[in-house]
Coordinates of C-alpha atoms and ligand atoms in Angstrom, one line a residue:
R488 CA 116.0 123.0 101.6
P489 CA 115.7 119.2 101.2
V490 CA 113.8 118.1 98.1
V491 CA 110.5 116.2 98.3
F492 CA 108.9 114.7 95.2
S493 CA 105.4 113.2 94.9
G494 CA 102.8 112.7 92.2
M495 CA 99.3 111.4 91.5
Q496 CA 97.9 109.8 88.4
P497 CA 95.3 111.7 86.3
S498 CA 93.5 108.4 86.0
S499 CA 90.1 109.7 87.1
D500 CA 87.9 112.8 87.0
S501 CA 88.5 113.2 90.7
L502 CA 91.1 112.4 93.4
H503 CA 89.6 110.5 96.3
L504 CA 89.7 110.7 100.1
G505 CA 92.7 108.3 100.2
N506 CA 94.7 110.5 97.9
Y507 CA 93.8 113.5 100.0
L508 CA 94.2 112.2 103.6
G509 CA 97.0 109.8 102.7
A510 CA 99.1 112.2 100.6
L511 CA 97.8 115.7 99.8
V512 CA 97.4 116.9 103.3
N513 CA 101.0 116.0 103.9
W514 CA 102.1 117.7 100.7
V515 CA 100.7 121.0 101.8
A516 CA 102.3 120.8 105.2
L517 CA 105.7 120.0 103.7
Q518 CA 105.8 123.3 101.9
D519 CA 106.9 125.1 105.0
T520 CA 110.2 123.3 105.4
Y521 CA 111.0 121.5 102.1
D522 CA 111.6 122.2 98.4
P523 CA 108.6 120.2 97.1
I524 CA 108.1 119.0 93.5
Y525 CA 104.6 117.9 92.8
C526 CA 103.8 116.2 89.5
V527 CA 100.7 115.1 87.6
V528 CA 102.0 111.7 86.5
D529 CA 100.3 111.3 83.1
L530 CA 102.9 108.8 81.9
H531 CA 102.0 106.6 84.8
A532 CA 98.3 106.9 84.1
I533 CA 98.5 105.3 80.6
T534 CA 99.9 102.1 82.1
V535 CA 96.2 101.2 82.2
Q536 CA 94.0 102.0 79.3
Q537 CA 92.7 105.6 79.4
D538 CA 90.2 107.3 77.2
P539 CA 92.2 110.1 75.4
A540 CA 89.6 112.7 75.8
A541 CA 89.0 111.9 79.5
L542 CA 92.8 111.8 80.2
H543 CA 93.1 115.2 78.5
A544 CA 90.5 116.7 80.9
N545 CA 91.8 114.8 83.9
V546 CA 95.3 116.2 83.7
R547 CA 94.1 119.7 84.3
R548 CA 91.5 118.5 86.8
T549 CA 94.2 116.8 88.8
A550 CA 96.4 119.9 88.8
A551 CA 93.5 122.0 89.8
Q552 CA 92.8 119.7 92.8
Y553 CA 96.4 120.0 94.0
L554 CA 96.1 123.8 93.9
A555 CA 92.7 123.8 95.6
S556 CA 94.0 121.5 98.3
G557 CA 96.7 124.1 99.2
V558 CA 99.7 123.4 96.9
D559 CA 101.2 126.9 96.7
L560 CA 103.3 127.8 93.6
E561 CA 105.4 130.3 95.6
R562 CA 106.8 127.4 97.5
S563 CA 106.3 124.3 95.3
T564 CA 107.1 123.3 91.7
L565 CA 104.0 121.9 90.0
F566 CA 104.2 120.3 86.6
V567 CA 103.0 117.6 84.2
Q568 CA 105.2 114.5 83.9
S569 CA 105.1 114.3 80.0
H570 CA 106.3 117.9 79.8
V571 CA 109.7 116.8 81.1
P572 CA 111.1 114.0 78.8
A573 CA 113.9 113.2 81.2
H574 CA 111.5 111.1 83.2
A575 CA 111.0 108.6 80.4
E576 CA 114.7 108.8 79.5
L577 CA 116.0 108.0 82.9
A578 CA 113.4 105.2 83.4
W579 CA 114.9 103.4 80.4
V580 CA 118.4 103.5 82.0
L581 CA 117.0 102.3 85.3
S582 CA 115.1 99.5 83.7
T583 CA 118.4 98.1 82.6
I584 CA 119.6 97.6 86.2
T585 CA 116.2 96.3 87.4
G586 CA 115.9 92.6 87.8
F587 CA 113.0 90.9 86.1
G588 CA 112.3 88.9 89.3
E589 CA 112.6 92.0 91.4
A590 CA 110.0 93.8 89.4
S591 CA 107.8 90.7 89.4
R592 CA 107.5 90.9 93.2
M593 CA 105.7 94.3 93.2
T594 CA 102.3 93.7 94.8
Q595 CA 100.6 96.6 93.1
F596 CA 101.5 95.0 89.7
K597 CA 100.2 91.7 90.9
D598 CA 96.9 93.2 92.2
K599 CA 96.2 95.4 89.1
S600 CA 97.2 92.7 86.6
A601 CA 95.1 90.1 88.4
K602 CA 92.1 92.3 88.1
Q603 CA 92.7 93.0 84.4
G604 CA 93.8 89.6 83.2
A605 CA 97.1 88.8 81.5
D606 CA 96.1 89.9 78.0
A607 CA 95.0 93.4 79.1
T608 CA 98.1 93.8 81.3
T609 CA 100.8 95.9 79.7
V610 CA 104.6 95.9 79.9
G611 CA 104.2 99.6 81.0
L612 CA 102.2 98.5 84.0
F613 CA 105.0 96.1 84.8
T614 CA 107.7 98.8 84.6
Y615 CA 105.7 101.4 86.4
P616 CA 107.8 101.3 89.5
V617 CA 110.9 101.9 87.5
L618 CA 109.4 105.1 86.0
M619 CA 108.5 106.1 89.5
A620 CA 112.1 105.6 90.6
A621 CA 113.2 107.9 87.8
D622 CA 110.7 110.6 88.8
I623 CA 112.2 110.6 92.3
L624 CA 115.9 110.2 91.5
L625 CA 116.0 113.0 88.9
Y626 CA 115.6 115.7 91.5
G627 CA 118.0 114.5 94.2
T628 CA 114.9 113.9 96.3
E629 CA 115.4 113.2 100.0
L630 CA 111.8 112.5 101.0
V631 CA 108.9 111.0 99.2
P632 CA 105.5 111.6 100.8
V633 CA 103.3 108.8 99.8
G634 CA 100.5 106.6 101.1
D635 CA 101.3 103.3 102.6
D636 CA 100.4 101.5 99.3
Q637 CA 103.6 102.9 97.7
R638 CA 106.0 101.6 100.4
Q639 CA 107.2 98.7 98.2
H640 CA 107.8 100.9 95.2
L641 CA 109.9 103.3 97.3
E642 CA 112.0 100.4 98.5
L643 CA 112.7 99.5 94.9
T644 CA 113.7 103.1 94.2
R645 CA 116.2 103.0 97.1
D646 CA 117.6 99.7 95.8
L647 CA 118.0 101.1 92.3
A648 CA 119.7 104.3 93.5
G649 CA 122.1 102.3 95.6
R650 CA 122.8 99.9 92.8
F651 CA 123.4 102.6 90.2
N652 CA 125.7 104.4 92.7
S653 CA 127.8 101.4 93.4
R654 CA 128.1 100.4 89.8
F655 CA 128.7 103.8 88.2
G656 CA 129.8 106.1 91.0
D657 CA 127.9 108.3 93.4
T658 CA 125.0 109.9 91.4
F659 CA 121.7 109.6 93.1
V660 CA 120.4 110.5 96.6
V661 CA 118.9 107.5 98.2
P662 CA 115.4 108.8 99.3
E663 CA 113.4 108.1 102.3
A664 CA 109.6 107.4 102.4
L665 CA 107.5 109.8 104.4
I666 CA 104.3 107.9 105.2
P667 CA 101.9 109.6 107.6
T668 CA 101.3 107.3 110.6
E669 CA 97.7 108.2 111.2
S670 CA 95.3 106.9 108.6
A671 CA 98.1 106.1 106.1
R672 CA 95.7 104.0 104.1
I673 CA 92.0 104.6 103.4
Y674 CA 89.9 101.7 102.3
D675 CA 87.0 101.4 99.9
L676 CA 83.7 102.1 101.7
Q677 CA 82.0 99.1 100.1
E678 CA 84.9 96.7 100.4
P679 CA 86.8 97.9 103.5
T680 CA 89.6 95.4 103.0
A681 CA 90.6 96.8 99.6
K682 CA 92.4 100.2 99.4
M683 CA 90.3 103.1 98.1
S684 CA 91.6 103.6 94.5
K685 CA 90.8 105.7 91.5
S686 CA 90.6 102.7 89.4
A687 CA 88.4 100.9 91.9
N688 CA 85.5 98.8 90.6
S689 CA 82.9 100.1 92.9
E690 CA 81.9 103.8 92.4
A691 CA 79.8 103.6 95.6
G692 CA 82.9 102.9 97.8
L693 CA 85.0 105.7 96.3
V694 CA 84.7 109.1 98.1
K695 CA 85.7 111.6 95.4
L696 CA 86.9 115.1 96.1
M697 CA 84.7 116.3 93.2
D698 CA 81.5 114.5 94.3
E699 CA 78.5 116.7 95.2
P700 CA 78.0 116.8 99.0
A701 CA 74.7 114.8 98.7
V702 CA 76.5 112.1 96.9
T703 CA 79.3 111.9 99.5
A704 CA 76.7 111.8 102.3
K705 CA 74.9 108.9 100.5
K706 CA 78.2 106.9 100.1
F707 CA 78.9 107.2 103.8
R708 CA 75.3 106.2 104.7
S709 CA 75.6 103.0 102.7
A710 CA 79.1 102.2 103.8
V711 CA 79.6 98.6 104.6
T712 CA 80.0 98.0 108.4
D713 CA 79.2 94.7 110.3
T714 CA 76.3 93.2 112.2
G715 CA 77.7 94.4 115.6
R716 CA 76.8 97.7 117.2
E717 CA 80.0 98.9 118.8
V718 CA 82.1 101.7 117.3
R719 CA 85.4 100.2 118.2
Y720 CA 88.8 100.2 116.4
D721 CA 89.6 96.7 115.3
P722 CA 90.9 96.7 111.7
A723 CA 91.0 92.9 111.5
G724 CA 87.6 92.2 113.0
K725 CA 85.8 95.4 112.1
P726 CA 87.4 96.8 108.9
G727 CA 84.5 99.0 107.9
I728 CA 84.1 100.7 111.3
S729 CA 87.8 101.1 111.7
N730 CA 88.2 102.7 108.3
L731 CA 85.4 105.2 109.2
L732 CA 87.2 105.9 112.5
D733 CA 90.4 106.6 110.7
I734 CA 88.6 108.9 108.3
L735 CA 86.9 110.8 111.1
A736 CA 90.1 111.1 113.1
A737 CA 92.0 112.4 110.1
T738 CA 89.4 114.9 109.1
T739 CA 88.8 116.3 112.6
G740 CA 92.2 115.9 114.1
R741 CA 90.7 114.0 117.1
S742 CA 92.1 110.7 118.4
I743 CA 90.6 107.3 117.8
V744 CA 90.3 106.7 121.5
E745 CA 88.4 109.9 122.0
L746 CA 86.0 109.0 119.2
E747 CA 85.4 105.5 120.5
I748 CA 84.4 107.0 123.8
E749 CA 82.1 109.6 122.2
Y750 CA 80.2 106.9 120.2
E751 CA 79.9 104.4 123.0
G752 CA 76.4 103.1 123.2
R753 CA 75.3 105.0 120.1
G754 CA 74.3 103.3 116.9
Y755 CA 76.2 103.1 113.6
G756 CA 73.7 105.4 112.0
D757 CA 74.7 108.4 114.1
F758 CA 78.3 107.7 113.6
K759 CA 78.2 107.4 109.9
K760 CA 76.2 110.6 109.6
D761 CA 78.9 112.4 111.6
V762 CA 81.7 111.0 109.5
A763 CA 79.9 112.1 106.3
E764 CA 79.4 115.6 107.7
A765 CA 83.0 116.0 108.7
V766 CA 84.2 114.9 105.3
V767 CA 81.8 117.1 103.4
E768 CA 82.8 120.1 105.5
R769 CA 86.4 119.4 104.7
L770 CA 85.9 118.8 101.0
T771 CA 83.4 121.4 100.0
P772 CA 85.8 124.4 99.8
I773 CA 88.3 122.2 97.8
R774 CA 85.7 121.3 95.3
A775 CA 84.5 124.8 94.9
R776 CA 88.0 126.1 94.4
T777 CA 88.8 123.4 91.8
L778 CA 85.8 124.3 89.8
E779 CA 86.8 127.9 89.8
L780 CA 90.3 127.1 88.6
L781 CA 88.9 124.9 85.8
E782 CA 87.0 127.9 84.4
D783 CA 90.3 129.3 83.1
P784 CA 92.3 126.5 81.5
A785 CA 94.7 128.9 79.7
E786 CA 95.8 130.2 83.1
L787 CA 96.2 126.7 84.4
D788 CA 98.3 125.8 81.4
R789 CA 100.4 128.9 81.9
L790 CA 101.2 127.9 85.5
L791 CA 102.0 124.4 84.5
A792 CA 104.4 125.6 81.8
I793 CA 106.3 127.6 84.4
G794 CA 106.5 124.5 86.6
A795 CA 107.7 122.4 83.6
E796 CA 110.4 124.9 82.9
K797 CA 111.7 124.8 86.4
A798 CA 111.5 121.0 86.6
S799 CA 113.2 120.4 83.2
E800 CA 116.2 122.4 84.1
R801 CA 116.9 120.3 87.2
A802 CA 115.9 117.0 85.7
E803 CA 118.1 117.4 82.6
R804 CA 121.2 118.2 84.7
M805 CA 120.7 114.9 86.5
L806 CA 120.0 112.9 83.4
R807 CA 123.1 114.2 81.8
T808 CA 125.2 113.1 84.8
A809 CA 123.6 109.7 84.7
Y810 CA 124.3 109.3 80.9
D811 CA 127.9 110.4 81.5
R812 CA 128.3 107.8 84.2
V813 CA 126.9 105.0 82.1
G814 CA 129.4 105.8 79.4
F815 CA 127.3 107.5 76.7
I816 CA 129.0 110.2 74.7
R817 CA 127.5 113.7 74.6
R818 CA 126.1 114.9 71.3
G819 CA 128.8 117.1 69.8
Ligands
LIG1551 P1 95.1 104.3 90.7 O1 93.9 103.4 91.1 O2 94.9 104.9 89.3 O3 96.4 103.7 90.9 P2 95.3 105.6 93.2 O4 94.0 105.9 93.8 O5 96.0 104.4 93.7 O6 95.0 105.5 91.6 P3 97.6 107.2 92.7 O7 97.6 108.3 91.8 O8 98.2 105.8 92.3 O9 96.1 106.9 93.3 O10 98.4 107.6 94.1 C1 98.5 109.0 94.5 C2 98.9 109.1 95.9 O11 97.8 108.7 96.7 C3 100.0 108.2 96.3 O12 100.9 108.9 97.2 C4 99.4 107.0 97.1 O13 100.2 106.5 98.1 C5 98.2 107.8 97.7 N1 97.0 106.8 97.9 C6 96.4 106.2 96.9 N2 95.4 105.5 97.4 C7 95.4 105.7 98.8 C8 94.6 105.2 99.9 N3 93.6 104.4 99.7 N4 95.0 105.6 101.1 C9 96.0 106.4 101.3 N5 96.8 106.9 100.3 C10 96.5 106.5 99.1
LIG1552 MG1 97.8 103.8 92.7

């Protein structure tokens, strides 16, 4: 079975609707045909400042949300990135074949660093895409299911794999991105031109998997729209309404056109209420299951240890090959 690799950062107490619709739903579907490796990428999370106690809790919370969303340990490998040191080790090697200018062109770095200011921005945030390349290349990954916001990082991964192979001999599989076409990107409800993000500035625009249903409903009620009245799909002219249409289409499986027809001549109020209901219905069982899993942290840790064991074995084999190719000698 072809390998897929993907991960999310434990950078918040909850994943959000973009993580879910843009990635997790796809992760679950892939289990039927692929050999998936799903990772809680804690090394990535510390590229922006995290509170240690919060991070500690969020690693398990993130893993629990994967499981509650349908990641199945019979068919997938689930582990925590810092449990497999090969990720950091291969990232170092890859950083030595990454151009400074090349890394400087990453738009996520530019966005995040602009928000934080130059003094708060770390070298780790800058080299984040190189670590992501290591994550993917360690497992001979063929497909990487990610949201549209990761397209550029995946392009860099492909370039690095190709460059390493041509310089040192065929080693890495050059992976493909698997980006869901429908609603690949979900936007902030308060700022519908900015992608929904765990590290977003507005809590009100962020739809969290772990929010209580009433909170979710309220966030949709106060979602920013526009002064018009038509529920029409027009991402440039009506970003708020278009985002809500994408969300409703993705949660119900109905088409945008069908939804436009249904809401013709009805106000935004009705429409927003229905979007909220559809989302709450979808997220409620996931939230309940997550809370249940979190009641037994020892069991979660046991499952994560099994995953780390499986992942380590594969990752170390690839790291050793890469070290050999570079010319390192093995420890005698
Ligand atoms: P952070 O703000 O800490 O970077 P994030 O919300 O961007 O968090 P990540 O952990 O970086 O989430 O990404 C996890 C996965 O979710 C990736 O596959 C990414 O493509 C996807 N993703 C993140 N945000 C969105 C979004 N708004 N719409 C669709 N997919 C998204
Ligand atoms: Mg992100």
